[in-house]
Short mmCIF file of N, CA and C in Angstrom, two decimals:
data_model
loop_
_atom_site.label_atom_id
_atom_site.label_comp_id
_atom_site.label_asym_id
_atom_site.label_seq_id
_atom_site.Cartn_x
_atom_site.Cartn_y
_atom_site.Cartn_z
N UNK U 1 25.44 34.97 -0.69
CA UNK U 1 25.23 33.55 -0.67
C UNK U 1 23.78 33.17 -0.40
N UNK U 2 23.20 33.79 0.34
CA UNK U 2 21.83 33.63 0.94
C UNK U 2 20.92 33.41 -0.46
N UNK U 3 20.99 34.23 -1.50
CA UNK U 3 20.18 34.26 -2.83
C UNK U 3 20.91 32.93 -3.79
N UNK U 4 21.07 32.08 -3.15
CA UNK U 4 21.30 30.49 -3.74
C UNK U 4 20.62 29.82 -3.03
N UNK U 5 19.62 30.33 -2.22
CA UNK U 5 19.45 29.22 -0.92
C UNK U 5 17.31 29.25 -1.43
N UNK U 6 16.98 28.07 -1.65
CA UNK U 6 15.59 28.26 -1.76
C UNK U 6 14.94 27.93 -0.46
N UNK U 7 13.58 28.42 -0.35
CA UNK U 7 13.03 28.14 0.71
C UNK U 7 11.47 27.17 0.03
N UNK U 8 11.14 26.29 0.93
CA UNK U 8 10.26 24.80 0.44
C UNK U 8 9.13 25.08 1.60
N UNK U 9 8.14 25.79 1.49
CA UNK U 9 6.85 25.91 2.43
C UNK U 9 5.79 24.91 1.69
N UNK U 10 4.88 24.75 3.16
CA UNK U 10 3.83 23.68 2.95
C UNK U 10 3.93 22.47 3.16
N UNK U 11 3.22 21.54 3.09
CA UNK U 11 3.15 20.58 3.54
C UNK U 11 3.66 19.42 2.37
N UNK U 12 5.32 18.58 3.03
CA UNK U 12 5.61 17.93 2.64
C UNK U 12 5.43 16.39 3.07
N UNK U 13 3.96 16.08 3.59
CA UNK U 13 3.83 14.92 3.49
C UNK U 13 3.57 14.65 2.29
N UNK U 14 3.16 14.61 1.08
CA UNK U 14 2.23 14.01 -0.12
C UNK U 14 3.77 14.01 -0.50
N UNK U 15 4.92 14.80 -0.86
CA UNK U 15 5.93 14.28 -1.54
C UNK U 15 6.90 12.96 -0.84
N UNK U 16 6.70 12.92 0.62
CA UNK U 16 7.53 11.96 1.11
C UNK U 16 6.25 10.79 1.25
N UNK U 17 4.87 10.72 1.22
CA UNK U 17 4.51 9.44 0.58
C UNK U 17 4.78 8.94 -1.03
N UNK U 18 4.58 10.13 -1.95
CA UNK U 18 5.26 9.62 -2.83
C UNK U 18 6.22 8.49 -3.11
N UNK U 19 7.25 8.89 -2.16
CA UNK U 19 8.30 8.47 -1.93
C UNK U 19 8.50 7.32 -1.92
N UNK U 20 7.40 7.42 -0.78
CA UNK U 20 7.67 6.22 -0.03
C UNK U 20 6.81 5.09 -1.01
N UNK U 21 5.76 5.29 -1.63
CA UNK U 21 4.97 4.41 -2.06
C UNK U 21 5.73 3.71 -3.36
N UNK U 22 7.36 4.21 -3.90
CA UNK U 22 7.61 2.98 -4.16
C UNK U 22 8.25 1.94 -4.09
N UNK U 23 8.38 1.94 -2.80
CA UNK U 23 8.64 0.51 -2.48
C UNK U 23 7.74 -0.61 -2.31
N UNK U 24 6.35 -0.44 -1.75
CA UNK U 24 5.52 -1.23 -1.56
C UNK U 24 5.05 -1.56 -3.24
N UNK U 25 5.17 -0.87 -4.20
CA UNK U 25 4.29 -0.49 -5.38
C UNK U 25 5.64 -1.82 -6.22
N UNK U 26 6.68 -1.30 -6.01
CA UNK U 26 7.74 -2.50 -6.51
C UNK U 26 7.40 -3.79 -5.94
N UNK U 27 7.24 -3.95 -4.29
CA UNK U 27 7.31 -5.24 -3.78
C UNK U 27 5.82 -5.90 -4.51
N UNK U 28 4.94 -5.43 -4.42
CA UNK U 28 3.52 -5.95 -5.21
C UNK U 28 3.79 -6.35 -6.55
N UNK U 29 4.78 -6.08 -7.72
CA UNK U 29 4.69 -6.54 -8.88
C UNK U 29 6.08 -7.82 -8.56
N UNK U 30 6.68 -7.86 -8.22
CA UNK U 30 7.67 -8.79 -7.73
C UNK U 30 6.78 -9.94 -7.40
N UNK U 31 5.98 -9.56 -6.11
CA UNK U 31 5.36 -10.73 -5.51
C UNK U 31 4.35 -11.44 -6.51
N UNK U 32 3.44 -10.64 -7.40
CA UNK U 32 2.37 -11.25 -8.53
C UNK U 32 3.45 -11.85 -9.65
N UNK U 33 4.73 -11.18 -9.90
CA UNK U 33 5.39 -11.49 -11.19
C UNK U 33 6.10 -12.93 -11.07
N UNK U 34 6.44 -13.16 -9.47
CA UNK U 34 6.73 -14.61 -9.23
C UNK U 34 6.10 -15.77 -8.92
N UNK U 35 4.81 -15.21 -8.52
CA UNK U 35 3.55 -16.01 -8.41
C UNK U 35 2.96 -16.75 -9.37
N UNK U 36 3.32 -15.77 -10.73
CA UNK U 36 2.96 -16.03 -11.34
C UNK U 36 3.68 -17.54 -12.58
N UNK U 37 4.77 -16.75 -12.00
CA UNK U 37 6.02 -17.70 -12.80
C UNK U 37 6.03 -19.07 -11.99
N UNK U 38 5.89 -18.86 -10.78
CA UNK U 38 5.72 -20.12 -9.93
C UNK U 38 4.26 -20.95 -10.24
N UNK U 39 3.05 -20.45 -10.62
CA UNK U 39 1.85 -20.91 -10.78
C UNK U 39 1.99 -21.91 -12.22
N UNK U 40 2.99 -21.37 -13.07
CA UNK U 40 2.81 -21.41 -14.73
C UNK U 40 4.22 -22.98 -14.30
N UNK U 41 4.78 -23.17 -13.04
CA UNK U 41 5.96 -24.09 -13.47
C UNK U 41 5.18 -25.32 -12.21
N UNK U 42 4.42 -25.17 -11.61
CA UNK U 42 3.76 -26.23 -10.66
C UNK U 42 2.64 -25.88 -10.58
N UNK U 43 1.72 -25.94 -11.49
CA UNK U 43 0.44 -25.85 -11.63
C UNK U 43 -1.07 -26.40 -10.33
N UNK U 44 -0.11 -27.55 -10.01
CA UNK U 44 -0.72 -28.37 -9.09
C UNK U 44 -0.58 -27.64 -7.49
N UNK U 45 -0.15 -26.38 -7.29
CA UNK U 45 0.51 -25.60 -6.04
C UNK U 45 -0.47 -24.39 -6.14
N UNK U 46 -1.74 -24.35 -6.82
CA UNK U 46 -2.00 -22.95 -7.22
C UNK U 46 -2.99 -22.82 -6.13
N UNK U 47 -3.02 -23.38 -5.35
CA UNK U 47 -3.92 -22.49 -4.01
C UNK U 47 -2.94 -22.04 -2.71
N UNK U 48 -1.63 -22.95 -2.67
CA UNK U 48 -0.58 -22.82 -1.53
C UNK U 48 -0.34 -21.19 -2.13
N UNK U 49 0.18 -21.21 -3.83
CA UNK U 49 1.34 -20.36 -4.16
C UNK U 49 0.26 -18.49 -4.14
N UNK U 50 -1.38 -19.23 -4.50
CA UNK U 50 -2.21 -18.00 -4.73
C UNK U 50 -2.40 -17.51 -3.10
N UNK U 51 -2.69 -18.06 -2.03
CA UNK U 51 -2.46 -17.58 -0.84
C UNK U 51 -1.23 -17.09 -0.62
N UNK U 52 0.05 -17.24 -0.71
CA UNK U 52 0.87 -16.67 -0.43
C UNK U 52 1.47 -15.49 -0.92
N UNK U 53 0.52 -15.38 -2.09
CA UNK U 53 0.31 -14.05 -3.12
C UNK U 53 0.04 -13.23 -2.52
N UNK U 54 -1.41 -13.09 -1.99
CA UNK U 54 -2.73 -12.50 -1.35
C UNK U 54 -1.68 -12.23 -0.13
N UNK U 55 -1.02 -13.06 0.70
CA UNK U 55 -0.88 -12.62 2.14
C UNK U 55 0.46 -11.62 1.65
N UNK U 56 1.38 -11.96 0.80
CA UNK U 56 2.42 -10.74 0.66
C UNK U 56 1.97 -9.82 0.06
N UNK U 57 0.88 -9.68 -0.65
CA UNK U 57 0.29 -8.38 -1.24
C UNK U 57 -0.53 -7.53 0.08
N UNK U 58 -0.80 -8.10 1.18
CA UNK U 58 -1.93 -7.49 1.84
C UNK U 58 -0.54 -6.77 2.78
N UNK U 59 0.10 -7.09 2.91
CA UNK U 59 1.71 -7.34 4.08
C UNK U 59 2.20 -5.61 3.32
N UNK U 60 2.21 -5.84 2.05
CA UNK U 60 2.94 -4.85 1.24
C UNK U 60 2.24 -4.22 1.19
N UNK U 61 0.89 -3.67 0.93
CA UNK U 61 -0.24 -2.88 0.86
C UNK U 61 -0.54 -2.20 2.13
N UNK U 62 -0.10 -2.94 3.34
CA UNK U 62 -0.58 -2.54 4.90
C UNK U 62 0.91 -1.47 4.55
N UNK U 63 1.73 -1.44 4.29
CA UNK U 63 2.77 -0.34 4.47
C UNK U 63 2.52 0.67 3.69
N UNK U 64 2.11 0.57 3.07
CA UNK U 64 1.58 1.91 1.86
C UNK U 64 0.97 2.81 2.66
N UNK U 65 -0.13 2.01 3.01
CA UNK U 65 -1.53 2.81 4.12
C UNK U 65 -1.01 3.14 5.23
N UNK U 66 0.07 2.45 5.90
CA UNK U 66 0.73 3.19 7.30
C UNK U 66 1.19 4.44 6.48
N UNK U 67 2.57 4.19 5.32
CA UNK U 67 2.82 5.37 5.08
C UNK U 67 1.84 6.58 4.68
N UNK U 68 0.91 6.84 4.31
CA UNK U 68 -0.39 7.78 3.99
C UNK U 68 -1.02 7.86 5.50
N UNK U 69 -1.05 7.06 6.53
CA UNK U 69 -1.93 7.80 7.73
C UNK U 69 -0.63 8.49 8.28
N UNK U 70 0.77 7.72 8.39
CA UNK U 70 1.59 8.97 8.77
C UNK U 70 1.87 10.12 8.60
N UNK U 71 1.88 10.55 7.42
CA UNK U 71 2.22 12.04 6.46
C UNK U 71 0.89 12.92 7.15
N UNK U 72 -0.10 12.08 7.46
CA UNK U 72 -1.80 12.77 7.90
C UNK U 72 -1.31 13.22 9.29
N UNK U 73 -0.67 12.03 10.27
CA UNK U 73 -0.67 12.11 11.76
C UNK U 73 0.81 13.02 12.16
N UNK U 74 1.97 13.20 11.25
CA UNK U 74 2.70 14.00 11.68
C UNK U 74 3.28 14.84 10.41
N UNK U 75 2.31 16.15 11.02
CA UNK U 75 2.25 16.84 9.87
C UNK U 75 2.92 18.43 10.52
N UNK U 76 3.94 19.07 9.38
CA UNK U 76 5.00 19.56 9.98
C UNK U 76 4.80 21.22 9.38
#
C-alpha cells in the first residue's frame, strides 16, 4: 500500500498563495465590473461610485499582500 502514497517536499507556500490569490483577483473584477455598470447608469455619481471603487479595490488588494507576507512568515 505504501507505493500509492506520494510524498510533496518543499515549500508549499507559493502553491497555497496561489490559491489563495483567487479570491481577491475575483473580488477586484466584480468590484470594477459593477462600478462600472453603475458609472454607465448614473453618470452624475462618478466620484461617490469611483471612490468606492478605489476603497474596495485597496480592501481586496490588502488581502492578497497579507496572503504573500504569510506563506513568507510561516514557512513549513
Amino acid at each position: 500500500m505504501s507505493g500509492l502514497l506520494a510524498e510533496v517536499t518543499g515549500n508549499l507556500g507559493s502553491i497555497g498563495y496561489g490559491l489563495a490569490a483567487i479570491g481577491p483577483g475575483v473580488g477586484i473584477g466584480i468590484i470594477f465590473g459593477q462600478g462600472v455598470q453603475a458609472i454607465a447608469r448614473q453618470p452624475e455619481a462618478y466620484g461617490l461610485i469611483r471612490q468606492n471603487m478605489i476603497l474596495g479595490f485597496v480592501f481586496a488588494e490588502a488581502l492578497a499582500l497579507i496572503g504573500i507576507a504569510l506563506a513568507f512568515v510561516f514557512r513549513t
